[in-house]
PDB file of C-alpha atoms and ligand atoms in Angstrom:
ATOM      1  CA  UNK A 215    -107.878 -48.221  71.741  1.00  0.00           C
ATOM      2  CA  UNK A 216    -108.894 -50.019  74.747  1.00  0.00           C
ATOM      3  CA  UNK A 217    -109.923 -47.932  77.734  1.00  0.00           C
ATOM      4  CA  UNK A 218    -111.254 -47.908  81.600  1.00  0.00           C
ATOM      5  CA  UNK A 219    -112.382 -44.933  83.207  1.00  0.00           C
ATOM      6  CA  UNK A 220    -112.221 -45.469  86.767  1.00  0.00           C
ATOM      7  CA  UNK A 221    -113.481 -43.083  89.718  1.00  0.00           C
ATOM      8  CA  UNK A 222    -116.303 -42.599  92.205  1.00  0.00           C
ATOM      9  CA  UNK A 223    -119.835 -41.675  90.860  1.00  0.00           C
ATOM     10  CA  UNK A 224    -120.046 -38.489  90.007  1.00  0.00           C
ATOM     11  CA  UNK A 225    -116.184 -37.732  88.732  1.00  0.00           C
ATOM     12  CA  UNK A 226    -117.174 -37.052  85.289  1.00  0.00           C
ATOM     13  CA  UNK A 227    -116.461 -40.603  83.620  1.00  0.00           C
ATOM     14  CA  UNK A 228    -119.673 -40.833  81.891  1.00  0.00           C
ATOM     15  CA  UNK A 229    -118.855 -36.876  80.430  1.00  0.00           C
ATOM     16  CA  UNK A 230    -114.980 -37.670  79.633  1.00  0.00           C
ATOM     17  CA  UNK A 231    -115.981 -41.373  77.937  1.00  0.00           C
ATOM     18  CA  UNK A 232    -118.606 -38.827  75.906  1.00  0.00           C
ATOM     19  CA  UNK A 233    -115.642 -36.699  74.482  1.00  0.00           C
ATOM     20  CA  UNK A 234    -113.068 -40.004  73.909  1.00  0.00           C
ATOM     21  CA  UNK A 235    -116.065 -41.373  71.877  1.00  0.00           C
ATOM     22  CA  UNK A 236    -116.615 -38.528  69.345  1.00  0.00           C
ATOM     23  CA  UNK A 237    -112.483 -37.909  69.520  1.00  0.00           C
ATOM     24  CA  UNK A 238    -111.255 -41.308  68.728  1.00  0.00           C
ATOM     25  CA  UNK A 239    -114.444 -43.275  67.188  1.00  0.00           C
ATOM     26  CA  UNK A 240    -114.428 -45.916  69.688  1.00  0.00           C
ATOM     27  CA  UNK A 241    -117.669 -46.919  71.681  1.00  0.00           C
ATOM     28  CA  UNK A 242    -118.317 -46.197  75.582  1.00  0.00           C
ATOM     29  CA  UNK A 243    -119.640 -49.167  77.099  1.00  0.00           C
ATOM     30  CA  UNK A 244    -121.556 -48.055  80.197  1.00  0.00           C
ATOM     31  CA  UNK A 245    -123.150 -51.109  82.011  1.00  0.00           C
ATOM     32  CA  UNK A 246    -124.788 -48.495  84.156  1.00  0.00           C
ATOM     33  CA  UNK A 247    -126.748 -47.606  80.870  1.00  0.00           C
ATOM     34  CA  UNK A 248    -126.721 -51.174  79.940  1.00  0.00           C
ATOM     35  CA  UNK A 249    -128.567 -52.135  82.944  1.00  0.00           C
ATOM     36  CA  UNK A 250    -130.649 -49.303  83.210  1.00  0.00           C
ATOM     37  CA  UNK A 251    -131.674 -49.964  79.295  1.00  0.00           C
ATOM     38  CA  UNK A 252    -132.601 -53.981  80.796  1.00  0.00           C
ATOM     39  CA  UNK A 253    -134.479 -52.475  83.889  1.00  0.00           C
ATOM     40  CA  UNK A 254    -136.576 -50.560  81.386  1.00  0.00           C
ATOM     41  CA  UNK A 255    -137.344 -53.373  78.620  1.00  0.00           C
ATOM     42  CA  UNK A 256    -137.931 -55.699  81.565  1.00  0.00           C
ATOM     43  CA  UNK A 257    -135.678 -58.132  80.425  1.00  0.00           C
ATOM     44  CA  UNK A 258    -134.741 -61.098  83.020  1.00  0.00           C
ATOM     45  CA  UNK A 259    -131.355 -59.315  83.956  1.00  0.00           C
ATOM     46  CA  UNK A 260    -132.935 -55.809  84.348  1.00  0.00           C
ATOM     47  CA  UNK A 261    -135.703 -57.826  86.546  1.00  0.00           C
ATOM     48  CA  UNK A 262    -132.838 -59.263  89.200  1.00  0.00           C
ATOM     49  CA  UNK A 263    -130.972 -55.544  89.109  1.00  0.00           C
ATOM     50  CA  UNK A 264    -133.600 -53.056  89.517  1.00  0.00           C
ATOM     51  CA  UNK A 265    -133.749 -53.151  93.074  1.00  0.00           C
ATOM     52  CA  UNK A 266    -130.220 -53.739  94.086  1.00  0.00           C
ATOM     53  CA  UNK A 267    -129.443 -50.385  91.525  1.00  0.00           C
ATOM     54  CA  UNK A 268    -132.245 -48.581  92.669  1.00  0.00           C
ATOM     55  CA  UNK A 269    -130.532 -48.498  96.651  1.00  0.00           C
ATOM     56  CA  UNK A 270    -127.175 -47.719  95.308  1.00  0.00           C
ATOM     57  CA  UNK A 271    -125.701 -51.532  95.804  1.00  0.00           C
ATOM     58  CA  UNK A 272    -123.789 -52.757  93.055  1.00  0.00           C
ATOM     59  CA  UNK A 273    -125.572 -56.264  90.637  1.00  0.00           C
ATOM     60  CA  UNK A 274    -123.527 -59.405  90.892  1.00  0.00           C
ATOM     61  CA  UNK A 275    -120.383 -60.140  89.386  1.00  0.00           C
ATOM     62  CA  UNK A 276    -121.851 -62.706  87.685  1.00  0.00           C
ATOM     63  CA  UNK A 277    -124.941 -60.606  85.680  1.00  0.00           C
ATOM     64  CA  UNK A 278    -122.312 -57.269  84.868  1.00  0.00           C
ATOM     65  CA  UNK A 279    -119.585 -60.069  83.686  1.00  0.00           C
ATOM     66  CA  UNK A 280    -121.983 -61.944  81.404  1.00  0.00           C
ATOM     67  CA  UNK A 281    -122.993 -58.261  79.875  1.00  0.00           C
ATOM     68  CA  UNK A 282    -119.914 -57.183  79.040  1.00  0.00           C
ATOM     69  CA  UNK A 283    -118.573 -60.122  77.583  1.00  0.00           C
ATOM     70  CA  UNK A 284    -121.412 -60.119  74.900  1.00  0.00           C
ATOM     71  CA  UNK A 285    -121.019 -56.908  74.342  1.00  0.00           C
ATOM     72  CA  UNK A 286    -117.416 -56.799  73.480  1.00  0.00           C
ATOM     73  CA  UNK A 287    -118.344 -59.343  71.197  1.00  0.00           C
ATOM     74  CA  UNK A 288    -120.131 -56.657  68.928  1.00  0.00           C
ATOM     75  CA  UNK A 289    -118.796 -55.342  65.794  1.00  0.00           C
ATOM     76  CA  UNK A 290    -118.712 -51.965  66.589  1.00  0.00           C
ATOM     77  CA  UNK A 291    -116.120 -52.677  69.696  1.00  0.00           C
ATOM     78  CA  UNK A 292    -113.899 -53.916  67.290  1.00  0.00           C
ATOM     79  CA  UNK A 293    -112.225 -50.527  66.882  1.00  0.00           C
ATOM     80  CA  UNK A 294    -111.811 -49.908  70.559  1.00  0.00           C
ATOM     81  CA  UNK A 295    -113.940 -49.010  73.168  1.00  0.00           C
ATOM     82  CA  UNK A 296    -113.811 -47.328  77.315  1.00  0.00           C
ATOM     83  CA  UNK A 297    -115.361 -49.173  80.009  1.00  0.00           C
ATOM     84  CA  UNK A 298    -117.203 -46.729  81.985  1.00  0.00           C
ATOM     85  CA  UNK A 299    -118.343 -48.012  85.108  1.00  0.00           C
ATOM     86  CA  UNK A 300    -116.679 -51.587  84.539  1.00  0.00           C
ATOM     87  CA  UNK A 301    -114.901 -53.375  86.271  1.00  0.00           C
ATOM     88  CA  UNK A 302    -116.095 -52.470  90.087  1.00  0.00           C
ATOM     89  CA  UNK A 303    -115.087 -54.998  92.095  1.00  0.00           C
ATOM     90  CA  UNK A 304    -111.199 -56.971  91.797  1.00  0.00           C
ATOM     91  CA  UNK A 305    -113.229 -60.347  90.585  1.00  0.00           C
ATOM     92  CA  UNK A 306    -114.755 -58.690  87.801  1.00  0.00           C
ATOM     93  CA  UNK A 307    -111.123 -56.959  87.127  1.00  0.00           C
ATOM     94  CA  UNK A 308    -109.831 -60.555  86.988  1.00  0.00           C
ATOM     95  CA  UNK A 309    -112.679 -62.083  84.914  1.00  0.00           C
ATOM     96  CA  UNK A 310    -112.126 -58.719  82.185  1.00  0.00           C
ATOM     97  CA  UNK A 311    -108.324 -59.455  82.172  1.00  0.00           C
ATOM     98  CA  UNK A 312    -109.255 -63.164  81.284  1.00  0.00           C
ATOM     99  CA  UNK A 313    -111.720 -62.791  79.314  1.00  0.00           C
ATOM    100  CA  UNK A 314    -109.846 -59.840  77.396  1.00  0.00           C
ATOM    101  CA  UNK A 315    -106.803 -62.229  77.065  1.00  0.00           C
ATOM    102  CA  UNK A 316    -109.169 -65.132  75.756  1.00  0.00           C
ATOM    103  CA  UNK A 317    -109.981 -62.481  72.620  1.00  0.00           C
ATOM    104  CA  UNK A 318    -107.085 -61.747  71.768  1.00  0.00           C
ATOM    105  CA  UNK A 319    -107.003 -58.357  73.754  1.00  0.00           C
ATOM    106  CA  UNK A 320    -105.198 -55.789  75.676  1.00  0.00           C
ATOM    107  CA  UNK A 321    -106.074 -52.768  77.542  1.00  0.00           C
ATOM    108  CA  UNK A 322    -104.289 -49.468  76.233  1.00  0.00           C
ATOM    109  CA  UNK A 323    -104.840 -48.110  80.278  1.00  0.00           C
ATOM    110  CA  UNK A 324    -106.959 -47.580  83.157  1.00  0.00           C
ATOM    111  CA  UNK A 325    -107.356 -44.000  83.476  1.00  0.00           C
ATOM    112  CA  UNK A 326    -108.833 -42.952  87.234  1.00  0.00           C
ATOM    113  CA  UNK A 327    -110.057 -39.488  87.979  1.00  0.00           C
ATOM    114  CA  UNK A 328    -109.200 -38.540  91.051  1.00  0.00           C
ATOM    115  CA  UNK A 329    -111.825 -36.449  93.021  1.00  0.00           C
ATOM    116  CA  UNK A 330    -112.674 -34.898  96.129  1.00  0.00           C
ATOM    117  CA  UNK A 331    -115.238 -36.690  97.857  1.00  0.00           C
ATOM    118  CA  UNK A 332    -116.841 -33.707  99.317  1.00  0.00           C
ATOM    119  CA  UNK A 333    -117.863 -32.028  95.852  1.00  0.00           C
ATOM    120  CA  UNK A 334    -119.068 -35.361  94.906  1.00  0.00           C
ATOM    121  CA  UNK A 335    -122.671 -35.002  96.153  1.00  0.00           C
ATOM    122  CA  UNK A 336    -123.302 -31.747  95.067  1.00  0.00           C
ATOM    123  CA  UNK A 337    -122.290 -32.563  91.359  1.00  0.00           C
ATOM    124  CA  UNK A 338    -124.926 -35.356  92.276  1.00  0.00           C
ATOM    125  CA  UNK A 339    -127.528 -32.758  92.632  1.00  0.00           C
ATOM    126  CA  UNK A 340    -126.412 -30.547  90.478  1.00  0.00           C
ATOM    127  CA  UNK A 341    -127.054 -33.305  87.874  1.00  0.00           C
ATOM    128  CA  UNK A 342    -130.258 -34.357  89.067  1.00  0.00           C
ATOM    129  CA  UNK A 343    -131.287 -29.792  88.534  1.00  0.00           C
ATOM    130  CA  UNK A 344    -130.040 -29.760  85.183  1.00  0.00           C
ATOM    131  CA  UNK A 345    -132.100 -32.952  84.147  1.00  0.00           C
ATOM    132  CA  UNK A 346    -135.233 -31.388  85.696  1.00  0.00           C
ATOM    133  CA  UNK A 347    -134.729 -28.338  83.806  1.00  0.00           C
ATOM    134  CA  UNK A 348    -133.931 -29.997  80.603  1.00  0.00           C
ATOM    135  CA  UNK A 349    -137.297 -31.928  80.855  1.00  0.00           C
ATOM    136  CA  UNK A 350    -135.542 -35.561  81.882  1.00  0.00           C
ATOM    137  CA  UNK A 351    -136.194 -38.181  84.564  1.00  0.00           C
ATOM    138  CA  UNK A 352    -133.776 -38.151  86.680  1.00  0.00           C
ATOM    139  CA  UNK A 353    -131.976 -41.543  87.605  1.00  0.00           C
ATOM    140  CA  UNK A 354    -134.108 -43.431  90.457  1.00  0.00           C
ATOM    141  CA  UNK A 355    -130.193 -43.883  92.159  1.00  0.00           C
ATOM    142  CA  UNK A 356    -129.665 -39.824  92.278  1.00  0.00           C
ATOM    143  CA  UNK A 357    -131.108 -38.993  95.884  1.00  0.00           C
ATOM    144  CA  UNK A 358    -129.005 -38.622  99.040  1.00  0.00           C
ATOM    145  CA  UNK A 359    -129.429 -42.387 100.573  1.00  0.00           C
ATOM    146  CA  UNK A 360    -128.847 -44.239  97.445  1.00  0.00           C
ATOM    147  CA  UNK A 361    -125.689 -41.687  96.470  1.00  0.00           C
ATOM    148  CA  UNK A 362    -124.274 -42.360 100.207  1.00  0.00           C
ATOM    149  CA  UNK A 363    -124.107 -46.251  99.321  1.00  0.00           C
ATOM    150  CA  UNK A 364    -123.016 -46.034  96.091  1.00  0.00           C
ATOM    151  CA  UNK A 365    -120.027 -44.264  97.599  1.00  0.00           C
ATOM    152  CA  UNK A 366    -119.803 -46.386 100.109  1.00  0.00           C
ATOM    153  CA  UNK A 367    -119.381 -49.570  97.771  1.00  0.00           C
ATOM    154  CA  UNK A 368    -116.750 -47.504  95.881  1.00  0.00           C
ATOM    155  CA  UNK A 369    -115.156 -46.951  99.075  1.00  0.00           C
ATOM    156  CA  UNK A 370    -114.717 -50.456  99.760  1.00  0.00           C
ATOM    157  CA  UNK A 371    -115.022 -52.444  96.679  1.00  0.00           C
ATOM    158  CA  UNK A 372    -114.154 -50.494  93.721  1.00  0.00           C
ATOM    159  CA  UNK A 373    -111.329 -48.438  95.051  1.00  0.00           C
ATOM    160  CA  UNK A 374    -108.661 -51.531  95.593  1.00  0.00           C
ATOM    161  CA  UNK A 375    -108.923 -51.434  91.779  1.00  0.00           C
ATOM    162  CA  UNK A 376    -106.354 -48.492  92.066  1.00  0.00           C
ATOM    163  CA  UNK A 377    -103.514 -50.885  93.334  1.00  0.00           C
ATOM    164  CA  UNK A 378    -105.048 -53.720  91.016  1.00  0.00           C
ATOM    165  CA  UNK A 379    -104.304 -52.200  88.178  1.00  0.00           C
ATOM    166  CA  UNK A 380    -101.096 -50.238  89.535  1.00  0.00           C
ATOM    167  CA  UNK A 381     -99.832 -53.467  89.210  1.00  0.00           C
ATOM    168  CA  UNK A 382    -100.385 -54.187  86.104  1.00  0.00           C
ATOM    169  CA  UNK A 383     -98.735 -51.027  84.622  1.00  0.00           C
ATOM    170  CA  UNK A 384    -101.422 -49.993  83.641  1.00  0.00           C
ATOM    171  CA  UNK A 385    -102.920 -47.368  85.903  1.00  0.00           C
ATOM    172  CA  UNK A 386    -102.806 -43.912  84.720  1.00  0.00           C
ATOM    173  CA  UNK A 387    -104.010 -41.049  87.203  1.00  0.00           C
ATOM    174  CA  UNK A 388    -105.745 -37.697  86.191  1.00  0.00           C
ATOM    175  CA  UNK A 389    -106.860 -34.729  88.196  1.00  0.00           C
ATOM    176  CA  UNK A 390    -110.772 -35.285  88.110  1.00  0.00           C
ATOM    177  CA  UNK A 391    -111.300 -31.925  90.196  1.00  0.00           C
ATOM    178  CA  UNK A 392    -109.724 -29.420  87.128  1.00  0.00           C
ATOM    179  CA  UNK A 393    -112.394 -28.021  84.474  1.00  0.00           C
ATOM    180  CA  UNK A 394    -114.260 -30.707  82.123  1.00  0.00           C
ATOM    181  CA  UNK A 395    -111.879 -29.388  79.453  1.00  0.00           C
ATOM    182  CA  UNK A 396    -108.661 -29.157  81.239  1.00  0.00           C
ATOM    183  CA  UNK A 397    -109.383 -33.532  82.272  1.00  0.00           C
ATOM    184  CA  UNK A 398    -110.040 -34.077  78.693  1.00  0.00           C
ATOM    185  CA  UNK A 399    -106.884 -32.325  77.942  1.00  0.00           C
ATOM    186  CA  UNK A 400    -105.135 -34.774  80.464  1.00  0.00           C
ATOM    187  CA  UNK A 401    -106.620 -37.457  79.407  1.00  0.00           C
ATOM    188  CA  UNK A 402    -105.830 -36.890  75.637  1.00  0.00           C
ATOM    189  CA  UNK A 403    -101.819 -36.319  77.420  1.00  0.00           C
ATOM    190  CA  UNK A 404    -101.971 -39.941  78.894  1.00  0.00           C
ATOM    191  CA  UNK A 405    -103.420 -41.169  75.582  1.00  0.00           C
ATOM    192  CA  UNK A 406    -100.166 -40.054  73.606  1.00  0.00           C
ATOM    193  CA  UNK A 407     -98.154 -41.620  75.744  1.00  0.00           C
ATOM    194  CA  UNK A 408     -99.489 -45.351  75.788  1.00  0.00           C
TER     195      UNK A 408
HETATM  196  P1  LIG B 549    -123.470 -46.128  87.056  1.00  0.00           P
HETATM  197  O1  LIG B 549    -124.335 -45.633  85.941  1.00  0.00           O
HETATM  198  O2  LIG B 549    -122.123 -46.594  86.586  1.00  0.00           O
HETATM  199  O3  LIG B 549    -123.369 -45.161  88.201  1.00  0.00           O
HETATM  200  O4  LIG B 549    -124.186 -47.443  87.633  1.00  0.00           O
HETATM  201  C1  LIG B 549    -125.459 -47.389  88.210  1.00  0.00           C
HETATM  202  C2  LIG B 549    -125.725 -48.651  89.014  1.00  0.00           C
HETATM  203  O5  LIG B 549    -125.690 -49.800  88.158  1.00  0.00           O
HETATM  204  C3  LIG B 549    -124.715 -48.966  90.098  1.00  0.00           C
HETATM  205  O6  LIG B 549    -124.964 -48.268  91.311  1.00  0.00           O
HETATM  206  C4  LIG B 549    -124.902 -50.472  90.264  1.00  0.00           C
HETATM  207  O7  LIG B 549    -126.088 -50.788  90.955  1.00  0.00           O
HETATM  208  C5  LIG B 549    -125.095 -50.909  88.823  1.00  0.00           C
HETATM  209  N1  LIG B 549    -123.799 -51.207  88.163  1.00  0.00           N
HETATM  210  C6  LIG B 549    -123.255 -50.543  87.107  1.00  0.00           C
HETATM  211  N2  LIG B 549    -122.085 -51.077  86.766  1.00  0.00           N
HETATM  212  C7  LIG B 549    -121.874 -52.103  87.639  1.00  0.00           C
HETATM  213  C8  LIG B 549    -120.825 -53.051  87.821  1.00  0.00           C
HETATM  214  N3  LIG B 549    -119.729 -53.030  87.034  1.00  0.00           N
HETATM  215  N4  LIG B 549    -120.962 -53.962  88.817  1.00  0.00           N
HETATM  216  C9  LIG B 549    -122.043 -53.994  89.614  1.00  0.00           C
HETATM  217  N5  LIG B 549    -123.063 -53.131  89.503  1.00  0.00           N
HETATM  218  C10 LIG B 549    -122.989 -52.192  88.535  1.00  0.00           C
END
């Protein structure tokens, strides 16, 4: 199975790609995480995104395209995997639906939580508490300014990806706003269906 989780930060894709992982054994590829992990082992790619992640801007098409294209390449995709966080912008939706095709592969659907904007920053914070309390760093991109622009570039570059892939057939949406369980229970709906 072949998934993307699309939505603003802070909908819950990074929880719901959690639960589709241990449910149906197929890897979430996060290139938040990834490029967080490269920022951290100082790698040449983590060098060129650290600052551009840190203000809440979004790392060239280029850089995210070349990362997830090696990655897919892995083993452990081979099974399936959701794209959390990938594609953001309608070039790197074109470059995943040619590179995809190049493989030999096919998206299952694009599942997009839909959220309320206004509860978005205050599961921000509320994420940035519980990390505190549980000991944890929280993520250098989880304060007020940097949360306002990473909205902002959803706003205007990753939300034309609804019609992009309402286009293809395969956009599937999902109430993003109802309990954690109740989305997983929709999403697991949409799953039976593809
Ligand atoms: P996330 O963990 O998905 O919220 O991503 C954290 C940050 O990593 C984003 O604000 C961007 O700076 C960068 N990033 C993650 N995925 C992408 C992507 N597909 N394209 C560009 N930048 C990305």
């Amino acid at each position: 199975m072949k998934l993307i989780l699309l939505g603003p930060p802070g909908a819950g894709k990074g929880t719901q790609a959690a639960r589709l992982v241990e449910r149906h054994g197929i890897v979430q590829l996060s290139t938040g995480d990834m490029l967080r992990a490269a920022v951290k082992a100082g790698t040449e790619i983590g060098r060129k995104a650290k600052a551009v992640m840190e203000s809440g801007g979004l790392v060239s098409d280029d850089i995210v395209i070349g990362v997830v294209s090696d990655r897919i390449d892995q083993p452990d995709c081979a099974r399936g995997f959701i794209l959390d966080g990938f594609p953001r912008t309608v070039p790197q939706a074109e470059a995943l639906t040619d590179l995809l095709k190049n493989k030999g592969m096919k998206l299952d659907a694009v599942i997009e939580l839909k959220v309320d904007e206004n509860a978005l920053v205050k599961r921000m914070e509320t994420r940035v508490h519980e990390m505190v309390a549980a000991g944890q760093t929280p993520r250098a991109d989880d304060n007020p300014e940097s949360f306002r622009k990473r909205l902002e570039e959803y706003r205007e570059k990753t939300a034309p990806l609804s019609r992009y892939y309402a286009g293809t057939g395969e956009l599937r949406q999902v109430d993003g706003m109802a309990s954690i369980d109740d989305v997983t229970a929709a999403i697991e709906k949409v799953l039976v269906q593809v």
